[in-house]
Coordinates of C-alpha atoms in Angstrom, one line a residue:
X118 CA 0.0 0.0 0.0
X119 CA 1.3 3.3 -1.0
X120 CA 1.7 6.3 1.3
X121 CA -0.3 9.2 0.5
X122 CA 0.0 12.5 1.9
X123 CA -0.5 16.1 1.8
X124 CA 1.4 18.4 -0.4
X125 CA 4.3 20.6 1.2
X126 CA 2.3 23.4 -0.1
X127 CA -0.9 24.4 0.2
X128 CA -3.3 27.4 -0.5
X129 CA -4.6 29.5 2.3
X130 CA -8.0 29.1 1.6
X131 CA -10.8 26.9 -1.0
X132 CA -14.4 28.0 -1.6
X133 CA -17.0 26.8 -4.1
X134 CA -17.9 29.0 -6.9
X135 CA -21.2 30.1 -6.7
X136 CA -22.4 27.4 -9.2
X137 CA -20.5 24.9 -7.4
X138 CA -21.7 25.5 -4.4
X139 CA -25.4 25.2 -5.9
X140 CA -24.8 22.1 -7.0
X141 CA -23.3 20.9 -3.7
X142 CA -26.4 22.1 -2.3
X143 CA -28.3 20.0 -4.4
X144 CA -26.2 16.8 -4.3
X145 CA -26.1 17.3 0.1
X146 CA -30.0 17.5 -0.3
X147 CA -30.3 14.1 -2.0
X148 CA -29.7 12.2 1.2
X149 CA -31.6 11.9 4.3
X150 CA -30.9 14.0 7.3
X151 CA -28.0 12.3 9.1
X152 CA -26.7 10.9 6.4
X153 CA -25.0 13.7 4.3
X154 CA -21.7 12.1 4.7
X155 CA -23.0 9.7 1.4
X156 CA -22.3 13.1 -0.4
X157 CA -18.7 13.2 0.6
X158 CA -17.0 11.2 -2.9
X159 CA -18.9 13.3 -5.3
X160 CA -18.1 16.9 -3.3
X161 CA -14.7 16.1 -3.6
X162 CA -14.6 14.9 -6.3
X163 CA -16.1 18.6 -7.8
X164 CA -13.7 20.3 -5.3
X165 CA -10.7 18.6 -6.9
X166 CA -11.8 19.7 -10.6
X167 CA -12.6 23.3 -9.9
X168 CA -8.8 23.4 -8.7
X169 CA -7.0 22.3 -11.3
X170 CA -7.1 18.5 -10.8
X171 CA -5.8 18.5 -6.6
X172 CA -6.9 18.3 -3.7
X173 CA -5.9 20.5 -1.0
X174 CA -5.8 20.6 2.6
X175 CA -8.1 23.5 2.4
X176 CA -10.6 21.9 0.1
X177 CA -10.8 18.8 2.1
X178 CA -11.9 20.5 5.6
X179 CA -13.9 22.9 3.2
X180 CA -16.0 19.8 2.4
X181 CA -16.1 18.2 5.9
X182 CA -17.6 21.6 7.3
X183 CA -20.7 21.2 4.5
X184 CA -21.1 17.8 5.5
X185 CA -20.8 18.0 9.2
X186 CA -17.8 15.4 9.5
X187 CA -14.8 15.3 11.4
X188 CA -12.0 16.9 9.0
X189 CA -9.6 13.5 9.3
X190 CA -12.6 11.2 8.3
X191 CA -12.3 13.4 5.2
X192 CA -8.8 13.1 4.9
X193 CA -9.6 9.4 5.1
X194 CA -11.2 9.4 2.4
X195 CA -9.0 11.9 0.3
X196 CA -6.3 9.5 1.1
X197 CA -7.7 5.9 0.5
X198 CA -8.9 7.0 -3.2
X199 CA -5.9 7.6 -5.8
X200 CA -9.2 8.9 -7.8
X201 CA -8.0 11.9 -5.6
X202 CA -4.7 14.1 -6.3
X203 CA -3.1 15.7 -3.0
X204 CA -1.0 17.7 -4.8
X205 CA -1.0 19.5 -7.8
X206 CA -0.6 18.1 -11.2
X207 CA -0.2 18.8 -14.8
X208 CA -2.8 20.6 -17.1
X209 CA -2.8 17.1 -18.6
X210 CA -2.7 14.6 -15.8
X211 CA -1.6 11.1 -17.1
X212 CA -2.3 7.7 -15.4
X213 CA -0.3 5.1 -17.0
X214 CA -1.8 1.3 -16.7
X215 CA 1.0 -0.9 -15.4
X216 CA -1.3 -3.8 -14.5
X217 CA -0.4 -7.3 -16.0
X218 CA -2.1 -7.0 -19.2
X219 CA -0.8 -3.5 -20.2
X220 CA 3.0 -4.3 -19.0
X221 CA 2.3 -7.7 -21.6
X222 CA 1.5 -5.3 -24.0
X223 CA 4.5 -2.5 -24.1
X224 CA 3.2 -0.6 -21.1
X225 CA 7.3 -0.3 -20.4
X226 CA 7.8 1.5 -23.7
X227 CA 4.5 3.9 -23.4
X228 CA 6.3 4.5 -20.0
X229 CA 9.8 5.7 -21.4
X230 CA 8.0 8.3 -23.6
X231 CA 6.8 9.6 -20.1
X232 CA 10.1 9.6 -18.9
X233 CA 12.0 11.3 -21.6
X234 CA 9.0 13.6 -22.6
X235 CA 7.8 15.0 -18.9
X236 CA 9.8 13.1 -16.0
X237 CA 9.8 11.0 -13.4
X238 CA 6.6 9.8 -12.2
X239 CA 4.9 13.5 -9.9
X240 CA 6.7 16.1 -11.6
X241 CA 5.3 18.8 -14.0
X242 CA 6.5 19.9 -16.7
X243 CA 7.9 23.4 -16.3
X244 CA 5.2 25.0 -18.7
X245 CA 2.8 23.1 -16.3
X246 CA 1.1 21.4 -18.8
X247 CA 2.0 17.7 -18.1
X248 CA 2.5 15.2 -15.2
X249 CA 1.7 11.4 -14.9
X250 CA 1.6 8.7 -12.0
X251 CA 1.5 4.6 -12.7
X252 CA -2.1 3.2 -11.6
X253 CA -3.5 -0.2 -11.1
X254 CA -5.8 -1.5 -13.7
X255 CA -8.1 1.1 -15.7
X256 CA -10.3 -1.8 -16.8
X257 CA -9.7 -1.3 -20.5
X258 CA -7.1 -4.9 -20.6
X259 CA -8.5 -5.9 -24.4
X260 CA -7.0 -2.7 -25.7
X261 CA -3.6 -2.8 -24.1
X262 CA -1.3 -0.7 -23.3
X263 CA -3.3 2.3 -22.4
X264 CA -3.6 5.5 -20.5
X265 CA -6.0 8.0 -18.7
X266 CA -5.6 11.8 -19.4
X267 CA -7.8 13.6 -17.3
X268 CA -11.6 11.8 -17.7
X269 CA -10.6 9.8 -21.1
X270 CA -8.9 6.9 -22.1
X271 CA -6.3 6.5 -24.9
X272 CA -6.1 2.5 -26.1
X273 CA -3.9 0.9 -28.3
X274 CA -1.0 3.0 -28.0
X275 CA 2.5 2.4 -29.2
X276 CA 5.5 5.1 -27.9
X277 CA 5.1 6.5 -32.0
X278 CA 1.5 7.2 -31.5
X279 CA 1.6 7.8 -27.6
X280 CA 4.6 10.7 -28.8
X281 CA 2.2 12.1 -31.3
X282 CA -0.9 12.1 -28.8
X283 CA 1.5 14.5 -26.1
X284 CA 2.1 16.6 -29.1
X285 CA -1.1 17.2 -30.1
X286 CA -2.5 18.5 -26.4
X287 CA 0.4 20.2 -26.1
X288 CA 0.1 22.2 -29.5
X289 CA -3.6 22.6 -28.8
X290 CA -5.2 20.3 -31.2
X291 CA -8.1 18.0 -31.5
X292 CA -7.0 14.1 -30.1
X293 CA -9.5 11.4 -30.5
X294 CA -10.1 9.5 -27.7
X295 CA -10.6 5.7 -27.3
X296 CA -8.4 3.4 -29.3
X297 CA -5.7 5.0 -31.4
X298 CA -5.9 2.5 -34.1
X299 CA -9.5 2.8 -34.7
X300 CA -11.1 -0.2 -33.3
X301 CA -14.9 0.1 -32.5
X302 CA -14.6 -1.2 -29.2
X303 CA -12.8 -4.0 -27.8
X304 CA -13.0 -6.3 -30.8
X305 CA -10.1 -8.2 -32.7
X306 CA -7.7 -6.1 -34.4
X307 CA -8.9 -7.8 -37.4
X308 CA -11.9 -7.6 -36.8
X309 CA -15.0 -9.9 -35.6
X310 CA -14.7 -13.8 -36.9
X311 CA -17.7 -15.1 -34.9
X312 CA -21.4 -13.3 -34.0
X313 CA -20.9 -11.2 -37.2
X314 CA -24.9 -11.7 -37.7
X315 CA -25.6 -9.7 -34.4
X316 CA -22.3 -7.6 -34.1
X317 CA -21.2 -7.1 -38.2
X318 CA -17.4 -7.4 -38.6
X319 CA -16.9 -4.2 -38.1
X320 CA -18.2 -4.7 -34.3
X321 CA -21.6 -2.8 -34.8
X322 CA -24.6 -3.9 -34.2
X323 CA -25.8 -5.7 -37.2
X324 CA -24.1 -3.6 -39.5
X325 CA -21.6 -5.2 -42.1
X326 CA -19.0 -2.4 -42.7
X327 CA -17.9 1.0 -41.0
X328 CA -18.6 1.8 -44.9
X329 CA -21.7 0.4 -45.5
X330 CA -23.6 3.0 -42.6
X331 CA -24.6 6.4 -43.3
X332 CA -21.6 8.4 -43.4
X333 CA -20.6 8.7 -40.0
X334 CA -17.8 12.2 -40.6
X335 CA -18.8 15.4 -42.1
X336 CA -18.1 14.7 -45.2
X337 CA -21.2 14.2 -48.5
X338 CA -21.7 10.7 -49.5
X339 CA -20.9 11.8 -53.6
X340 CA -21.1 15.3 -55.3
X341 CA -21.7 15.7 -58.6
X342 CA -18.3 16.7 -60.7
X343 CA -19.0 20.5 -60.3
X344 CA -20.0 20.1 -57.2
X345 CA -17.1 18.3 -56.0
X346 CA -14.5 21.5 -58.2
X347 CA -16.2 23.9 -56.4
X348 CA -15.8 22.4 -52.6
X349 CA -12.4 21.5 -53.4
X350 CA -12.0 25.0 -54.6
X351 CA -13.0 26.4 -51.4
X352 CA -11.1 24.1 -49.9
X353 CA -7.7 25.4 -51.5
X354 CA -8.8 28.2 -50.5
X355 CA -9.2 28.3 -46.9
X356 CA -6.1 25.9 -46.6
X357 CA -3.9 28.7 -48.3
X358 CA -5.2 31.4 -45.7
X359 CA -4.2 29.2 -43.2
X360 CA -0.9 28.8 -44.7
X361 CA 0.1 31.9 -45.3
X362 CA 0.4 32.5 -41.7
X363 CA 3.3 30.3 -41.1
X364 CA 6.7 30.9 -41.6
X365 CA 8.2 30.2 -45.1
X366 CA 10.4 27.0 -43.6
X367 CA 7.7 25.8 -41.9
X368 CA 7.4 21.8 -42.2
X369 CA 5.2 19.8 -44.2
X370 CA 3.8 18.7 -41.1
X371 CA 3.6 21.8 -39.5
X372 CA 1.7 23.0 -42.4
X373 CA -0.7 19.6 -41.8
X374 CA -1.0 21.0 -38.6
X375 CA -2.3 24.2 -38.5
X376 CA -5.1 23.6 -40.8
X377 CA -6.5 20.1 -39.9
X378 CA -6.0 17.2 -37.5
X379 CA -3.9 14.0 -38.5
X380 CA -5.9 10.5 -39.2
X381 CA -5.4 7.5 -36.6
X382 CA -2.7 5.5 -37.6
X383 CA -2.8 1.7 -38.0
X384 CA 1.5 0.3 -37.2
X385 CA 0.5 -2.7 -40.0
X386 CA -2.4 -3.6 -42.5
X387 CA -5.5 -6.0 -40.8
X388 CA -4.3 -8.7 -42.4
X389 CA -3.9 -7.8 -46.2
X390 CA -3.8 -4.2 -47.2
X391 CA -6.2 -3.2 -49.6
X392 CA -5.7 -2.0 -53.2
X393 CA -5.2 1.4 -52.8
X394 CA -4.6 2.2 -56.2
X395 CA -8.3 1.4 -56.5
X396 CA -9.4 4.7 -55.5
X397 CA -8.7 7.1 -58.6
X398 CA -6.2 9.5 -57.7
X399 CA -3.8 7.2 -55.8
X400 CA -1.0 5.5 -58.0
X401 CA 2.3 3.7 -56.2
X402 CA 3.5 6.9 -54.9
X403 CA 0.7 7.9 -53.1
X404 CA -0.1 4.9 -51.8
X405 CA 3.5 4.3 -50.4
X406 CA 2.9 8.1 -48.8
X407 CA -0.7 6.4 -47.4
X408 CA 1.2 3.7 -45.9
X409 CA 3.6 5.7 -44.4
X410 CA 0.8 7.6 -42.4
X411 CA -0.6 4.1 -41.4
X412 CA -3.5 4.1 -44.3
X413 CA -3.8 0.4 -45.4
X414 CA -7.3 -0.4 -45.8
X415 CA -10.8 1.9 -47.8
X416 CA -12.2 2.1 -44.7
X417 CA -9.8 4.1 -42.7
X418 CA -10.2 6.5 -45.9
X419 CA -14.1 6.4 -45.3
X420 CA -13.9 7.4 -42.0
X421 CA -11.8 10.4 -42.9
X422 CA -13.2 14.0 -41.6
X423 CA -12.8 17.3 -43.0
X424 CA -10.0 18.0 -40.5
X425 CA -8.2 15.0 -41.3
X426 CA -8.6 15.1 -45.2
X427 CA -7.5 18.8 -45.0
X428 CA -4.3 17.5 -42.9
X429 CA -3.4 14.2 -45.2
X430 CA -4.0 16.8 -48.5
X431 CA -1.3 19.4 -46.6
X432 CA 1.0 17.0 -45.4
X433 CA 1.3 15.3 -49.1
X434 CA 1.3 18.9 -50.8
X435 CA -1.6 19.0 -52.8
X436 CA -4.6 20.4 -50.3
X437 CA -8.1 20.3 -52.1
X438 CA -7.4 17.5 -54.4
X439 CA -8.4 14.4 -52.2
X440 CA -11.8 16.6 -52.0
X441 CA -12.2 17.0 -55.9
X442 CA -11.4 13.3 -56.3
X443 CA -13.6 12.3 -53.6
X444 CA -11.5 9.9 -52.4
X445 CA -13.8 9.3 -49.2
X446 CA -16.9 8.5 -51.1
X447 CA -14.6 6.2 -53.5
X448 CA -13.1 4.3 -50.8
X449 CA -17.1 3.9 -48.7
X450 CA -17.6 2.7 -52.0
X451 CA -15.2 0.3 -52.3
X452 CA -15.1 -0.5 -49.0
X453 CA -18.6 -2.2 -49.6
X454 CA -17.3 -4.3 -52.3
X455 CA -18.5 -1.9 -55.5
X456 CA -16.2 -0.5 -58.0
X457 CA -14.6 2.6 -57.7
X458 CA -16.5 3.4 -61.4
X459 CA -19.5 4.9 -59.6
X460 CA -17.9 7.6 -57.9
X461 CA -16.6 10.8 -59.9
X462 CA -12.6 9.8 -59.8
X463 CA -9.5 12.1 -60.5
X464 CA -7.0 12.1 -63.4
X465 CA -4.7 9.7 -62.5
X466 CA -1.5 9.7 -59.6
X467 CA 0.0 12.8 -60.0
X468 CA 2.1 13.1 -57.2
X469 CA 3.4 16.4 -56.0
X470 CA 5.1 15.9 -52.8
X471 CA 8.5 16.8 -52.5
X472 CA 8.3 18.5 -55.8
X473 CA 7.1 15.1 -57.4

């Protein structure tokens, strides 16, 4: 059993916000007289988030005057739970799994990216943004190694997309949560082999493909050809605004990065990769760029948002022409099993990246 105690430091005071303090109110009022002490988890537990993630000393005898309890049956409580920080922590607070499963599954290697990134375990990073602690089991074991930042879970993780998960909260940008290689849930990497009648193989409910749904991004199923010019168009458009902001040496994924949000990754094709060179637009180059960025199969290209077509376009240096192909609608398409024929296609892989 760990020893957990007070930080050195500690603020003079802790008081509710007025809206806090409401809704303490309300959550006191939900138990019978004599028993307010039931309240005591959740009141912390909103004491700790209105300040930054901790607990202090003052917040904990704060919440044992409301309640009417002796402040060292509070500490009790603040103590037993590591739910509960006693001192402060990082903007991002990280709890790295170290349980059996996750250790199986690289939980070492997601910890060295800690370690060289922020620290040893309790420290924050001098810009305050970052700090982490090894936990016991988050109860996520089927999508090992993984981590809790703040109220979400990351799955899946290797230390490359673990690396690139820090950068993005750092830098600001959008992070999807849940598993980083895109798995549904908790299903086979390959996906479902059994109850595919009641689950589909793409581990929802009765549905055979991610593809085969209504689209499930912002993007339009299929535009007519003008249609598609004139989005694409805009496209250009906004993405060179964007642009024109950063500095002339600025990187291609720099660039990516200031006007969209980078796809999940997958570190190997489910199996066998698809033909890529299916969708029209995407010769050997392209797809060897695609691969690079961990795009193997039509359905990671289905799933694609707006953000993450803008970013893949940047990165490869030719923004708005993944839109005027409609590369998502050909690879939903295909993705189902139909022909790429269908869908209003490009001209050909013309690769321009690198000054190809």
């Amino acid at each position: 059993m760990s020893v957990r105690r007070l930080a050195d430091q500690q603020p003079e005071s802790f008081g509710f916000t007025p809206e806090n303090e409401a809704w303490a109110a309300t959550e006191i009022a939900k138990y019978p007289a004599g028993r307010q002490a039931s309240a005591v988890l959740a009141l912390l537990w909103r004491a700790q988030a209105q300040s930054g993630y901790w607990l202090s000393k003052p917040a904990i005898e704060k919440v044992a005057r409301m309640l009417d309890m002796p402040k060292i049956r509070v500490l009790e409580v603040a103590t037993f739970y590591s739910m509960f920080n006693l001192a402060p922590v990082g903007r991002y607070y990280v709890q790295l799994c170290g349980t059996t499963p996750c250790m199986l599954r690289g939980a070492e290697d997601i910890k060295a990216v800690l370690r060289k990134r922020v620290g040893e375990s309790g420290h924050v990073t001098a810009d305050g943004l970052f700090s982490w602690n090894e936990v016991e089991c988050l109860g996520a074991c089927c999508n090992a190694p993984m981590v809790q930042i703040n109220d979400d879970y990351y799955e899946d993780l290797t230390p490359q997309s673990f690396s690139h998960l820090l950068d993005d909260l750092a830098a600001g940008r959008p992070v999807r949560t849940g598993s980083q290689i895109g798995r549904k849930s908790s299903e086979p990497v390959g996906g479902l082999t059994s109850l595919t009648t009641l689950y589909g193989v793409d581990g929802l409910s009765g549905k055979a493909s991610v593809a085969s749904q209504a689209p499930a991004n912002d993007q339009p199923a299929h535009l007519d050809e003008g249609a598609a010019h004139a989005h694409a168009a805009a496209e250009e458009a906004h993405i060179s605004e964007a642009l024109a902001k950063l500095p002339a040496d600025a990187t291609a994924e720099q660039k990516a990065n200031a006007v969209g949000a980078r796809p999940l990754a997958l570190e190997a094709p489910r199996g066998a990769a698809d033909d890529l060179q299916r969708v029209k637009g995407v010769g050997p180059v392209n797809e060897k760029h695609l691969h690079d960025l961990g795009v193997f199969h039509f359905d990671q290209i289905a799933a694609w948002t707006t953000a993450e077509i803008r970013w893949v376009g940047t990165y490869l240096a030719f923004p708005g022409r993944i839109d005027r192909e409609q590369w998502v609608a050909q690879a939903a398409n295909l993705a189902r099993g139909g022909t790429s024929s269908k869908v209003v296609g490009g001209h050909g892989d013309h690769d321009v990246k690198a000054g190809r």
